[in-house]
Amino acid sequence: MTPTQALLFQPTRIGDIEVANRVVMAPLTRCRADEAAGDVPGSEMNVTYYRQRSTAGLIISEATQVSLGGKGYRATPGIYSDAQVEGWKHITQAVNAAGSKIVAQIWHVGRISHPEMTGGLQPVAPSAVAPNIMTHSRNGKSPAPVPHALTASEIKDVVNQYRQGAANAMRAGFDGVEIHGANGYLIDQFLRESTNLRTDTYGGLPANRIRFALEVVDAVVAEIGAGLTGIRLSPVSPANDSAESQPQAVFGPLVEALSERGIAFIHFVEGATGGPRDLPGFDFAWARKTFKGAYIANNGYTREMALDAVESGRADAVAFGRPYIANPDLVQRLQLNAPLAAVNPKTIYVPGPEGYIDYPSFHAT
Ligand code: 8OZ
């Protein structure tokens, strides 16, 4: 069979990042950093995993905490220590050598944590509202504790953690940064009415609730430039017990403000993260028209949906998450319309090579 030359497989630019095609590997938490060494990525196995997937036009790294206080799960990598930066270098070099680009997804989990994940620190959030979920602790799961409501000066410190994370990402050889603003983590906690009960300039009206997100964006842009800065948003997702009755009223002004800043891309989780796409409350077509940068679409895309989204101009690129776990050569399979392998759910978040680097690839990398 001849591979299709559809627009999805043609090169483009995402901000200042030149990509070989418009298939994006979505950020995927895999919990395989070296936790004992201080949440350090870059083992031979980690390098192999990313290299195997480096026919994607753009790889977005697994979510990567900007501080120990921003960690919420076992063995997720960080981007705040020198050892972590050195570890990431092995990965970015391998991906770039294979012809792909990779941005670091920088992350603070906020209240989605437990002191056993943060070196004893109480999780932080915009307000002292515990999520109604079980969070990860060292040997299983525990009810999430009530977080500490950040003071104004603590907010500045956290913004600086993102700034330093972005600077470290560039030092580690990344091609840019995706700020994790989705899925009920810290930035999303500021955006939404269910988690932000603040009465200062960070709470209340949407113009205030988007302030933290924009301060993080401005700090990252100041450090690495708008053309290398992107953000992931999930305006209607209930992930991690986050709720908002008026998503358009909050995320609309945020999208406009991000467009004014000229950032490279917004990566939209269209619908419930990993779930139904058809949730009401936010007009993604409006966002596509309004935002001047690249629109990366995500959430449950099939081959046909992705081909159509890019061909019709509804999106500039499409990010695939779960399909990338079991199909390292996803680009080639999509191009050839070859069958996709299924993910083994038991090996997504556990240590070791099984279900990580042993999915077959029919394309040598
Ligand atoms: C799955 C497990 C742990 C974290 C997200 C970073 O939802 C995550 C995540 C996903 O954005």
Tab-separated table of C-alpha atoms and ligand atoms in Angstrom:
chain	number	residue	atom	x	y	z
A	1	MET	CA	0.000	0.000	0.000
A	2	THR	CA	1.187	3.523	-0.699
A	3	PRO	CA	1.260	5.835	2.274
A	4	THR	CA	-1.205	8.724	1.991
A	5	GLN	CA	0.269	12.171	1.486
A	6	ALA	CA	-2.641	13.847	3.305
A	7	LEU	CA	-1.969	17.171	5.023
A	8	LEU	CA	-1.715	15.390	8.405
A	9	PHE	CA	1.602	13.964	7.217
A	10	GLN	CA	3.026	17.181	5.785
A	11	PRO	CA	5.511	19.425	7.574
A	12	THR	CA	4.474	22.676	9.218
A	13	ARG	CA	5.482	25.104	11.935
A	14	ILE	CA	3.999	25.165	15.411
A	15	GLY	CA	5.063	28.604	16.598
A	16	ASP	CA	8.826	28.636	16.020
A	17	ILE	CA	9.030	24.841	16.037
A	18	GLU	CA	9.356	23.173	12.632
A	19	VAL	CA	7.775	19.757	12.604
A	20	ALA	CA	8.006	16.985	10.012
A	21	ASN	CA	4.294	16.159	10.235
A	22	ARG	CA	1.179	17.135	12.187
A	23	VAL	CA	0.876	14.022	14.312
A	24	VAL	CA	1.679	14.873	17.928
A	25	MET	CA	2.442	12.446	20.735
A	26	ALA	CA	0.308	13.643	23.661
A	27	PRO	CA	1.809	13.818	27.166
A	28	LEU	CA	1.590	10.407	28.839
A	29	THR	CA	2.319	9.773	32.500
A	30	ARG	CA	4.229	6.466	32.678
A	31	CYS	CA	5.769	6.569	36.201
A	32	ARG	CA	9.165	5.231	35.164
A	33	ALA	CA	11.602	7.885	36.355
A	34	ASP	CA	14.259	6.934	38.920
A	35	GLU	CA	12.456	7.902	42.114
A	36	ALA	CA	15.258	6.801	44.443
A	37	ALA	CA	17.671	9.101	42.589
A	38	GLY	CA	15.260	12.055	42.955
A	39	ASP	CA	12.685	11.605	40.191
A	40	VAL	CA	15.365	11.560	37.511
A	41	PRO	CA	14.448	10.609	33.920
A	42	GLY	CA	16.797	9.513	31.171
A	43	SER	CA	17.498	5.847	31.863
A	44	GLU	CA	18.327	3.725	28.842
A	45	MET	CA	14.755	2.426	28.947
A	46	ASN	CA	13.287	5.962	29.013
A	47	VAL	CA	15.473	6.950	26.048
A	48	THR	CA	14.389	3.878	24.092
A	49	TYR	CA	10.709	4.641	24.785
A	50	TYR	CA	10.918	8.167	23.407
A	51	ARG	CA	13.215	7.222	20.516
A	52	GLN	CA	10.786	4.514	19.408
A	53	ARG	CA	8.070	7.194	19.111
A	54	SER	CA	10.170	9.825	17.393
A	55	THR	CA	8.478	9.688	13.999
A	56	ALA	CA	5.807	11.899	15.567
A	57	GLY	CA	6.181	15.446	14.245
A	58	LEU	CA	6.153	16.669	17.840
A	59	ILE	CA	6.457	14.784	21.113
A	60	ILE	CA	5.046	16.358	24.264
A	61	SER	CA	6.878	14.881	27.234
A	62	GLU	CA	5.113	13.154	30.070
A	63	ALA	CA	3.979	15.640	32.719
A	64	THR	CA	7.032	16.829	34.608
A	65	GLN	CA	6.832	18.508	38.003
A	66	VAL	CA	8.437	21.914	38.522
A	67	SER	CA	9.079	21.217	42.217
A	68	LEU	CA	8.789	18.397	44.723
A	69	GLY	CA	5.701	20.147	46.111
A	70	GLY	CA	4.145	19.815	42.654
A	71	LYS	CA	4.466	16.028	42.521
A	72	GLY	CA	1.381	13.854	42.829
A	73	TYR	CA	2.296	10.353	41.679
A	74	ARG	CA	5.104	7.874	42.139
A	75	ALA	CA	8.142	8.065	39.859
A	76	THR	CA	7.043	10.984	37.703
A	77	PRO	CA	10.058	12.947	36.499
A	78	GLY	CA	10.977	16.461	37.602
A	79	ILE	CA	12.643	19.410	35.892
A	80	TYR	CA	14.016	21.326	38.885
A	81	SER	CA	17.298	19.594	39.777
A	82	ASP	CA	20.554	19.403	37.847
A	83	ALA	CA	20.367	15.611	37.838
A	84	GLN	CA	16.921	15.780	36.222
A	85	VAL	CA	18.165	18.226	33.571
A	86	GLU	CA	21.124	15.944	32.810
A	87	GLY	CA	18.764	12.981	32.543
A	88	TRP	CA	16.404	14.778	30.159
A	89	LYS	CA	19.362	15.592	27.880
A	90	HIS	CA	19.687	11.912	26.955
A	91	ILE	CA	16.048	11.876	25.857
A	92	THR	CA	15.994	15.177	23.939
A	93	GLN	CA	19.205	14.293	22.100
A	94	ALA	CA	17.856	10.920	21.012
A	95	VAL	CA	14.550	12.407	19.826
A	96	ASN	CA	16.215	15.243	17.910
A	97	ALA	CA	18.748	12.849	16.365
A	98	ALA	CA	15.812	10.794	15.054
A	99	GLY	CA	14.330	13.890	13.380
A	100	SER	CA	11.546	14.735	15.816
A	101	LYS	CA	10.935	17.659	18.143
A	102	ILE	CA	10.114	17.416	21.843
A	103	VAL	CA	8.643	19.952	24.269
A	104	ALA	CA	8.579	19.534	28.043
A	105	GLN	CA	5.176	19.488	29.684
A	106	ILE	CA	5.745	21.432	32.902
A	107	TRP	CA	3.375	20.604	35.715
A	108	HIS	CA	2.306	21.357	39.252
A	109	VAL	CA	-0.427	19.062	40.582
A	110	GLY	CA	-1.625	21.459	43.308
A	111	ARG	CA	-4.192	19.704	45.512
A	112	ILE	CA	-4.009	16.373	43.608
A	113	SER	CA	-1.330	15.094	45.948
A	114	HIS	CA	-0.443	13.735	49.321
A	115	PRO	CA	2.414	14.593	51.724
A	116	GLU	CA	3.900	11.158	51.009
A	117	MET	CA	4.458	12.312	47.398
A	118	THR	CA	5.833	15.755	48.219
A	119	GLY	CA	8.511	14.940	50.763
A	120	GLY	CA	6.137	15.761	53.624
A	121	LEU	CA	4.867	19.086	52.311
A	122	GLN	CA	1.159	19.818	52.557
A	123	PRO	CA	-0.325	20.008	49.047
A	124	VAL	CA	-1.157	23.542	47.920
A	125	ALA	CA	-4.078	24.977	45.965
A	126	PRO	CA	-5.899	28.269	45.363
A	127	SER	CA	-8.280	27.428	48.222
A	128	ALA	CA	-8.474	24.932	51.083
A	129	VAL	CA	-10.870	22.579	49.276
A	130	ALA	CA	-10.005	18.879	49.229
A	131	PRO	CA	-10.692	16.986	46.012
A	132	ASN	CA	-13.226	14.224	46.320
A	133	ILE	CA	-10.806	11.597	45.031
A	134	MET	CA	-8.261	9.161	46.342
A	135	THR	CA	-4.739	10.485	45.782
A	136	HIS	CA	-1.597	8.457	45.431
A	137	SER	CA	0.487	7.789	48.495
A	138	ARG	CA	3.536	5.602	48.830
A	139	ASN	CA	1.830	2.252	49.066
A	140	GLY	CA	-1.491	2.762	47.396
A	141	LYS	CA	-4.138	5.413	47.598
A	142	SER	CA	-5.437	7.639	50.388
A	143	PRO	CA	-8.186	10.230	50.638
A	144	ALA	CA	-6.813	13.542	49.410
A	145	PRO	CA	-5.994	15.865	52.302
A	146	VAL	CA	-7.255	19.441	52.543
A	147	PRO	CA	-4.666	21.590	50.736
A	148	HIS	CA	-3.053	24.767	52.018
A	149	ALA	CA	-4.428	27.887	50.302
A	150	LEU	CA	-1.490	29.674	48.714
A	151	THR	CA	-0.729	33.180	49.948
A	152	ALA	CA	0.010	35.913	47.414
A	153	SER	CA	3.746	35.630	48.034
A	154	GLU	CA	3.630	31.817	47.784
A	155	ILE	CA	1.861	32.215	44.420
A	156	LYS	CA	4.849	34.253	43.208
A	157	ASP	CA	7.173	31.457	44.326
A	158	VAL	CA	5.175	28.865	42.393
A	159	VAL	CA	5.120	31.056	39.258
A	160	ASN	CA	8.901	31.195	39.600
A	161	GLN	CA	9.033	27.397	39.761
A	162	TYR	CA	7.353	27.253	36.347
A	163	ARG	CA	9.770	29.927	35.076
A	164	GLN	CA	12.750	27.923	36.305
A	165	GLY	CA	11.224	24.734	34.872
A	166	ALA	CA	11.034	26.375	31.447
A	167	ALA	CA	14.616	27.629	31.665
A	168	ASN	CA	15.742	24.164	32.753
A	169	ALA	CA	13.823	22.601	29.873
A	170	MET	CA	15.784	24.663	27.375
A	171	ARG	CA	19.023	23.773	29.155
A	172	ALA	CA	17.994	20.119	28.849
A	173	GLY	CA	17.706	20.472	25.073
A	174	PHE	CA	13.930	20.629	24.700
A	175	ASP	CA	12.524	22.427	21.657
A	176	GLY	CA	9.971	24.293	23.775
A	177	VAL	CA	7.545	23.967	26.655
A	178	GLU	CA	3.913	23.002	27.107
A	179	ILE	CA	2.444	24.434	30.303
A	180	HIS	CA	0.046	21.896	31.808
A	181	GLY	CA	-3.100	23.955	32.327
A	182	ALA	CA	-5.529	21.029	32.108
A	183	ASN	CA	-7.103	18.121	33.958
A	184	GLY	CA	-7.759	19.646	37.358
A	185	TYR	CA	-4.144	20.360	38.313
A	186	LEU	CA	-2.906	23.634	39.826
A	187	ILE	CA	-3.541	26.040	36.929
A	188	ASP	CA	-6.963	24.511	36.264
A	189	GLN	CA	-7.706	24.734	40.004
A	190	PHE	CA	-7.297	28.520	39.757
A	191	LEU	CA	-9.532	28.682	36.672
A	192	ARG	CA	-12.569	26.893	38.047
A	193	GLU	CA	-15.299	27.942	40.443
A	194	SER	CA	-15.309	24.621	42.334
A	195	THR	CA	-11.666	24.942	43.406
A	196	ASN	CA	-11.068	28.697	43.475
A	197	LEU	CA	-12.944	30.394	46.310
A	198	ARG	CA	-10.441	33.224	46.662
A	199	THR	CA	-11.586	36.760	47.356
A	200	ASP	CA	-8.319	38.453	46.316
A	201	THR	CA	-7.188	39.374	42.772
A	202	TYR	CA	-6.789	35.647	41.892
A	203	GLY	CA	-10.420	34.737	42.571
A	204	GLY	CA	-13.980	35.671	41.775
A	205	LEU	CA	-14.556	37.088	38.301
A	206	PRO	CA	-13.111	35.175	35.329
A	207	ALA	CA	-10.642	38.040	34.740
A	208	ASN	CA	-9.207	37.230	38.168
A	209	ARG	CA	-9.346	33.454	37.882
A	210	ILE	CA	-7.278	33.501	34.671
A	211	ARG	CA	-4.604	35.655	36.331
A	212	PHE	CA	-2.489	32.790	37.666
A	213	ALA	CA	-2.468	31.008	34.295
A	214	LEU	CA	-1.379	34.221	32.578
A	215	GLU	CA	1.316	34.938	35.161
A	216	VAL	CA	2.740	31.472	34.508
A	217	VAL	CA	2.538	31.999	30.737
A	218	ASP	CA	4.185	35.425	31.010
A	219	ALA	CA	6.997	34.013	33.162
A	220	VAL	CA	7.637	31.170	30.716
A	221	VAL	CA	7.456	33.510	27.700
A	222	ALA	CA	9.909	35.905	29.378
A	223	GLU	CA	12.293	32.990	29.816
A	224	ILE	CA	12.050	31.140	26.469
A	225	GLY	CA	9.975	33.309	24.087
A	226	ALA	CA	6.344	33.098	22.968
A	227	GLY	CA	7.199	31.095	19.850
A	228	LEU	CA	8.387	28.163	21.971
A	229	THR	CA	5.583	28.318	24.547
A	230	GLY	CA	2.349	26.343	24.445
A	231	ILE	CA	-0.355	25.415	26.923
A	232	ARG	CA	-2.768	22.519	27.344
A	233	LEU	CA	-6.325	23.303	28.393
A	234	SER	CA	-9.364	21.111	29.086
A	235	PRO	CA	-12.239	23.617	29.373
A	236	VAL	CA	-15.068	21.112	29.869
A	237	SER	CA	-13.275	18.166	31.459
A	238	PRO	CA	-14.339	17.065	34.951
A	239	ALA	CA	-10.946	15.400	35.495
A	240	ASN	CA	-9.729	15.292	39.089
A	241	ASP	CA	-13.010	16.545	40.552
A	242	SER	CA	-12.899	19.917	38.826
A	243	ALA	CA	-16.135	21.688	37.951
A	244	GLU	CA	-17.122	24.890	36.214
A	245	SER	CA	-20.672	25.884	35.270
A	246	GLN	CA	-19.587	28.563	32.756
A	247	PRO	CA	-16.522	27.255	30.898
A	248	GLN	CA	-16.922	29.687	27.988
A	249	ALA	CA	-16.974	32.676	30.365
A	250	VAL	CA	-13.636	31.651	31.903
A	251	PHE	CA	-11.748	29.926	29.090
A	252	GLY	CA	-12.978	32.394	26.425
A	253	PRO	CA	-11.108	35.383	27.910
A	254	LEU	CA	-8.129	33.116	28.582
A	255	VAL	CA	-7.924	32.060	24.924
A	256	GLU	CA	-8.145	35.733	23.858
A	257	ALA	CA	-5.382	36.729	26.269
A	258	LEU	CA	-3.191	33.854	25.082
A	259	SER	CA	-3.732	34.905	21.477
A	260	GLU	CA	-2.626	38.468	22.304
A	261	ARG	CA	0.553	37.063	23.782
A	262	GLY	CA	1.385	35.291	20.521
A	263	ILE	CA	2.169	31.917	22.077
A	264	ALA	CA	2.955	28.988	19.784
A	265	PHE	CA	0.028	26.706	20.484
A	266	ILE	CA	-2.945	25.735	22.571
A	267	HIS	CA	-3.460	22.009	22.964
A	268	PHE	CA	-7.146	21.394	23.637
A	269	VAL	CA	-8.595	18.354	25.355
A	270	GLU	CA	-11.944	18.401	23.560
A	271	GLY	CA	-14.413	16.879	26.030
A	272	ALA	CA	-13.842	14.797	29.145
A	273	THR	CA	-10.191	13.733	29.344
A	274	GLY	CA	-10.011	10.225	27.876
A	275	GLY	CA	-13.819	10.152	27.763
A	276	PRO	CA	-16.842	11.525	25.895
A	277	ARG	CA	-16.145	14.370	23.479
A	278	ASP	CA	-19.641	15.818	23.323
A	279	LEU	CA	-19.802	17.827	26.554
A	280	PRO	CA	-21.431	21.264	26.344
A	281	GLY	CA	-20.096	24.588	27.628
A	282	PHE	CA	-17.219	25.594	25.378
A	283	ASP	CA	-17.068	26.383	21.685
A	284	PHE	CA	-13.877	24.798	20.361
A	285	ALA	CA	-14.579	26.057	16.815
A	286	TRP	CA	-14.708	29.594	18.234
A	287	ALA	CA	-11.360	29.000	19.956
A	288	ARG	CA	-9.840	27.762	16.715
A	289	LYS	CA	-10.964	30.963	14.930
A	290	THR	CA	-9.974	33.289	17.756
A	291	PHE	CA	-6.542	31.966	18.677
A	292	LYS	CA	-3.817	33.113	16.281
A	293	GLY	CA	-1.312	30.381	17.123
A	294	ALA	CA	-1.492	26.683	16.295
A	295	TYR	CA	-4.496	24.664	17.460
A	296	ILE	CA	-3.560	21.147	18.546
A	297	ALA	CA	-6.645	18.961	18.898
A	298	ASN	CA	-6.828	16.009	21.281
A	299	ASN	CA	-9.147	13.446	22.828
A	300	GLY	CA	-10.308	10.248	21.235
A	301	TYR	CA	-9.239	11.038	17.677
A	302	THR	CA	-9.438	8.238	15.147
A	303	ARG	CA	-7.469	8.232	11.906
A	304	GLU	CA	-10.470	9.512	9.963
A	305	MET	CA	-11.191	12.278	12.478
A	306	ALA	CA	-7.569	13.407	12.452
A	307	LEU	CA	-7.288	13.414	8.655
A	308	ASP	CA	-10.498	15.431	8.455
A	309	ALA	CA	-9.619	17.877	11.255
A	310	VAL	CA	-6.365	18.891	9.589
A	311	GLU	CA	-7.684	18.784	6.009
A	312	SER	CA	-10.690	20.960	6.895
A	313	GLY	CA	-8.581	23.419	8.893
A	314	ARG	CA	-10.350	22.720	12.195
A	315	ALA	CA	-6.942	21.941	13.678
A	316	ASP	CA	-3.297	22.450	12.750
A	317	ALA	CA	-2.211	19.181	14.345
A	318	VAL	CA	-3.732	16.279	16.268
A	319	ALA	CA	-2.316	14.789	19.475
A	320	PHE	CA	-2.758	11.082	20.189
A	321	GLY	CA	-2.290	9.769	23.715
A	322	ARG	CA	-3.318	6.182	24.381
A	323	PRO	CA	-2.692	5.042	20.784
A	324	TYR	CA	0.925	6.127	21.260
A	325	ILE	CA	1.416	3.745	24.172
A	326	ALA	CA	0.930	0.616	22.049
A	327	ASN	CA	1.897	1.987	18.630
A	328	PRO	CA	5.375	3.480	18.623
A	329	ASP	CA	5.137	3.781	14.825
A	330	LEU	CA	1.712	5.432	14.923
A	331	VAL	CA	2.551	7.871	12.117
A	332	GLN	CA	3.385	5.047	9.714
A	333	ARG	CA	0.341	3.025	10.737
A	334	LEU	CA	-1.928	6.016	10.177
A	335	GLN	CA	-0.274	6.692	6.854
A	336	LEU	CA	-0.756	3.122	5.693
A	337	ASN	CA	-4.138	2.688	7.379
A	338	ALA	CA	-2.634	-0.308	9.178
A	339	PRO	CA	-4.375	-1.789	12.244
A	340	LEU	CA	-3.562	-0.314	15.653
A	341	ALA	CA	-2.396	-2.455	18.576
A	342	ALA	CA	-4.340	-2.339	21.845
A	343	VAL	CA	-2.905	-1.009	25.120
A	344	ASN	CA	-2.384	-3.369	28.028
A	345	PRO	CA	-3.992	-1.323	30.831
A	346	LYS	CA	-2.059	-3.222	33.529
A	347	THR	CA	1.329	-1.897	32.422
A	348	ILE	CA	0.587	1.794	31.855
A	349	TYR	CA	1.818	3.125	35.213
A	350	VAL	CA	4.060	0.371	36.575
A	351	PRO	CA	7.858	0.214	36.622
A	352	GLY	CA	9.813	-1.805	34.101
A	353	PRO	CA	10.070	-2.361	30.369
A	354	GLU	CA	6.916	-4.443	29.943
A	355	GLY	CA	4.217	-2.428	28.193
A	356	TYR	CA	6.713	0.414	27.813
A	357	ILE	CA	9.371	-0.439	25.236
A	358	ASP	CA	8.171	-3.849	24.003
A	359	TYR	CA	5.279	-2.828	21.749
A	360	PRO	CA	6.324	-3.788	18.218
A	361	SER	CA	7.202	-1.174	15.682
A	362	PHE	CA	7.262	-1.969	11.987
A	363	HIS	CA	9.305	1.100	11.268
A	364	ALA	CA	12.950	1.019	12.311
A	365	THR	CA	13.952	3.866	14.634
B	1	8OZ	C1	-2.783	9.868	34.327
B	1	8OZ	C2	-2.194	9.530	35.518
B	1	8OZ	C3	-1.502	10.479	36.225
B	1	8OZ	C4	-1.413	11.767	35.758
B	1	8OZ	C5	-3.050	14.177	33.402
B	1	8OZ	C6	-0.750	14.152	34.086
B	1	8OZ	O1	-4.167	13.678	33.494
B	1	8OZ	C7	-1.894	13.508	34.025
B	1	8OZ	C8	-2.007	12.117	34.550
B	1	8OZ	C9	-2.692	11.143	33.840
B	1	8OZ	O2	-2.874	15.251	32.846
